[in-house]
Coordinates of C-alpha atoms and ligand atoms in Angstrom, one line a residue:
M1 CA 75.1 90.7 92.3
R2 CA 77.5 88.1 93.7
I3 CA 81.1 88.8 93.0
A4 CA 84.4 86.9 93.6
V5 CA 87.5 89.0 94.1
F6 CA 90.8 87.5 92.9
A7 CA 94.0 88.9 94.5
S8 CA 97.6 87.8 94.7
G9 CA 99.1 90.3 97.2
N10 CA 98.4 93.2 99.5
G11 CA 94.7 93.3 98.9
S12 CA 94.1 97.0 99.4
N13 CA 91.7 97.1 96.4
F14 CA 89.9 94.1 97.8
Q15 CA 89.5 95.9 101.1
A16 CA 88.2 99.1 99.3
I17 CA 85.5 97.0 97.6
A18 CA 84.6 95.2 100.9
E19 CA 84.2 98.6 102.6
A20 CA 82.1 100.1 99.8
I21 CA 79.8 97.1 100.1
A22 CA 79.6 97.4 103.9
S23 CA 78.8 101.1 103.7
G24 CA 76.0 100.4 101.1
E25 CA 77.8 102.3 98.3
V26 CA 78.0 99.1 96.3
D27 CA 75.0 96.8 96.0
A28 CA 76.8 93.5 95.8
T29 CA 78.0 90.5 97.9
I30 CA 81.5 89.2 97.9
A31 CA 80.9 85.4 97.7
F32 CA 84.6 84.8 98.4
L33 CA 88.2 86.0 98.0
F34 CA 90.2 83.8 95.7
C35 CA 93.9 84.0 96.4
D36 CA 96.6 82.1 94.4
K37 CA 99.3 83.0 97.0
P38 CA 98.5 81.3 100.4
K39 CA 100.6 83.9 102.3
A40 CA 99.2 87.0 100.7
Y41 CA 98.1 89.8 103.0
A42 CA 94.8 89.9 101.2
I43 CA 93.8 86.8 103.1
E44 CA 94.2 88.5 106.4
R45 CA 92.0 91.4 105.3
A46 CA 89.3 88.9 104.2
K47 CA 89.4 87.3 107.7
Q48 CA 88.9 90.8 109.3
Y49 CA 85.8 91.3 107.1
N50 CA 84.5 87.7 107.6
I51 CA 84.7 87.1 103.9
P52 CA 85.2 83.4 102.9
V53 CA 88.6 82.7 101.4
I54 CA 89.5 80.1 98.8
S55 CA 93.2 79.8 98.2
F56 CA 95.3 77.4 96.2
T57 CA 98.2 77.7 93.8
P58 CA 98.4 76.3 90.2
K59 CA 101.3 74.1 91.4
G60 CA 99.0 71.3 92.7
F61 CA 97.3 70.9 89.3
E62 CA 98.3 69.2 86.1
D63 CA 98.0 72.3 84.0
R64 CA 96.2 75.6 83.9
V65 CA 93.0 74.1 82.6
A66 CA 92.7 71.9 85.7
Y67 CA 93.6 74.8 87.9
E68 CA 91.0 77.0 86.4
N69 CA 88.4 74.2 86.3
E70 CA 88.8 74.0 90.1
I71 CA 88.2 77.8 90.3
L72 CA 85.2 77.5 88.1
K73 CA 83.7 74.8 90.4
H74 CA 83.8 77.3 93.2
L75 CA 82.4 80.1 91.1
A76 CA 79.5 77.9 90.0
E77 CA 78.8 76.6 93.6
E78 CA 78.7 80.2 94.9
K79 CA 76.6 81.4 91.9
V80 CA 79.1 84.2 91.1
D81 CA 77.9 86.7 88.6
L82 CA 81.1 88.8 88.2
V83 CA 84.8 88.0 88.7
V84 CA 86.8 91.0 89.9
L85 CA 90.6 90.9 89.4
A86 CA 92.2 93.2 92.1
G87 CA 95.9 92.6 91.8
Y88 CA 95.6 89.0 90.5
M89 CA 98.9 88.6 88.9
R90 CA 98.2 85.8 86.5
I91 CA 97.0 85.7 82.9
V92 CA 93.4 84.4 82.8
G93 CA 93.2 81.3 80.5
P94 CA 90.6 80.3 78.0
T95 CA 88.8 78.0 80.6
L96 CA 87.8 80.9 82.8
L97 CA 87.4 83.4 80.0
S98 CA 85.0 81.3 78.0
A99 CA 82.9 80.5 81.1
Y100 CA 82.8 84.1 82.2
A101 CA 82.9 86.0 78.9
D102 CA 82.4 89.7 79.5
R103 CA 82.0 89.0 83.2
I104 CA 85.6 89.4 84.4
V105 CA 87.0 92.9 85.2
N106 CA 90.5 94.0 86.1
I107 CA 92.1 97.1 87.5
H108 CA 95.4 98.3 86.2
P109 CA 97.6 101.2 87.5
S110 CA 98.2 103.0 84.2
L111 CA 96.4 104.6 81.3
L112 CA 96.1 101.5 79.2
P113 CA 97.2 100.7 76.5
D114 CA 100.3 102.4 78.0
F115 CA 102.4 100.5 80.5
P116 CA 100.7 97.1 80.8
G117 CA 102.3 94.4 82.9
R118 CA 103.4 94.0 86.5
H119 CA 105.0 97.3 87.0
G120 CA 102.6 99.8 85.5
I121 CA 103.3 102.6 88.1
Q122 CA 107.1 102.3 88.0
D123 CA 107.3 102.0 84.2
A124 CA 105.3 105.2 83.8
F125 CA 107.4 107.0 86.5
E126 CA 110.7 105.9 84.9
A127 CA 109.5 106.8 81.4
G128 CA 109.2 110.5 82.6
V129 CA 105.7 111.0 81.2
P130 CA 103.7 113.9 82.6
E131 CA 100.7 111.8 83.5
T132 CA 99.6 108.3 84.1
G133 CA 96.4 106.9 85.7
V134 CA 94.1 104.0 86.4
T135 CA 92.1 101.8 84.1
V136 CA 89.3 99.4 84.8
H137 CA 88.6 97.1 81.9
F138 CA 86.9 93.8 80.8
V139 CA 89.4 91.0 80.6
D140 CA 90.3 89.2 77.4
E141 CA 93.1 86.8 76.5
G142 CA 95.8 89.5 76.6
V143 CA 97.9 91.0 79.4
D144 CA 96.0 94.1 80.6
T145 CA 94.0 94.3 77.4
G146 CA 90.3 94.2 76.8
P147 CA 87.5 96.8 76.5
I148 CA 88.0 99.8 78.8
I149 CA 85.2 100.6 81.2
A150 CA 86.7 103.6 83.1
Q151 CA 89.9 105.5 83.1
E152 CA 91.1 108.3 85.3
K153 CA 94.3 110.4 84.8
V154 CA 96.8 111.0 87.6
A155 CA 99.4 113.8 87.0
I156 CA 103.1 112.9 87.7
L157 CA 104.4 115.9 89.7
P158 CA 108.0 117.1 89.5
E159 CA 108.4 116.5 93.2
D160 CA 106.9 112.9 93.0
T161 CA 108.8 109.9 94.2
L162 CA 107.7 106.5 93.1
E163 CA 106.1 106.1 96.6
T164 CA 104.1 109.4 96.5
L165 CA 102.9 108.5 93.0
E166 CA 101.9 105.0 94.1
T167 CA 100.0 106.4 97.0
R168 CA 98.0 108.8 94.7
I169 CA 97.3 106.0 92.2
H170 CA 96.1 103.7 94.9
Q171 CA 93.7 106.4 96.2
V172 CA 92.2 106.7 92.7
E173 CA 92.0 102.9 92.4
H174 CA 90.2 102.6 95.7
R175 CA 87.6 105.1 94.6
I176 CA 86.9 104.1 91.0
F177 CA 86.9 100.3 91.3
P178 CA 83.9 100.3 93.7
Q179 CA 82.2 102.8 91.4
V180 CA 82.6 100.6 88.4
I181 CA 81.4 97.5 90.3
Q182 CA 78.3 99.5 91.4
Q183 CA 77.6 100.4 87.7
L184 CA 77.8 96.8 86.8
A185 CA 75.6 95.8 89.7
Q186 CA 73.0 98.2 88.5
K187 CA 73.2 96.7 85.0
N188 CA 73.0 93.2 86.4
K189 CA 69.8 94.0 88.1
G190 CA 68.4 94.9 84.7
Ligands
GAR201 C1 97.0 97.5 92.1 O1 97.7 98.7 91.9 C2 96.5 97.0 90.7 O2 96.2 98.0 89.9 C3 97.8 96.2 90.2 O3 98.2 95.6 91.4 C4 98.0 96.3 92.5 C5 97.4 95.5 93.6 O4 97.3 96.2 94.8 N1 97.4 95.3 89.2 C6 98.2 95.1 88.1 O5 99.3 95.7 88.0 C7 97.7 94.2 87.0 N2 98.5 94.2 85.9 P1 96.4 95.6 96.0 O6 96.8 94.1 96.2 O7 96.8 96.4 97.2 O8 95.0 95.8 95.6

């Protein structure tokens, strides 16, 4: 299975996937990292792993359709089977969604449908709920909506700070995202 990972920032999930592939846990190839932020640290990580990078922002395009058509061109050229959103902080538009129906997955740091959006960890922490978690789901036209593939709970401890909670959430993300990708790779094989 050939995947493209989309990231906008730090890229720790991208790295976890790259490592799981390198160690043989995940039977897939990262065709390229797509990054909509040319200065994102994810790009440095891709260079360390010798993974090709495609990076451009929507700014240079007339509209989102043109931006996503350019992305689609690369996905087609590289025969990508699955698009993996790993901290890609943009809504996926109908152009990409219709071309890759049921073949785009996202990770989100909360127990969806609770706390969608950009600040899932902080929002749960500030809400004072006893637990939050991680969700991997297929992407639809909404923000952090779409059929759930996997979810894991993470307790919020009385002594937690936002930072300690973030660390534990990321540890879970780095474990379950590669696992889900491996499940999808097995299915893709038929
Ligand atoms: C991850 O925690 C991911 O769940 C979150 O962005 C972070 C990216 O970290 N995504 C969302 O909030 C999507 N709404 P990373 O760049 O280190 O992988």
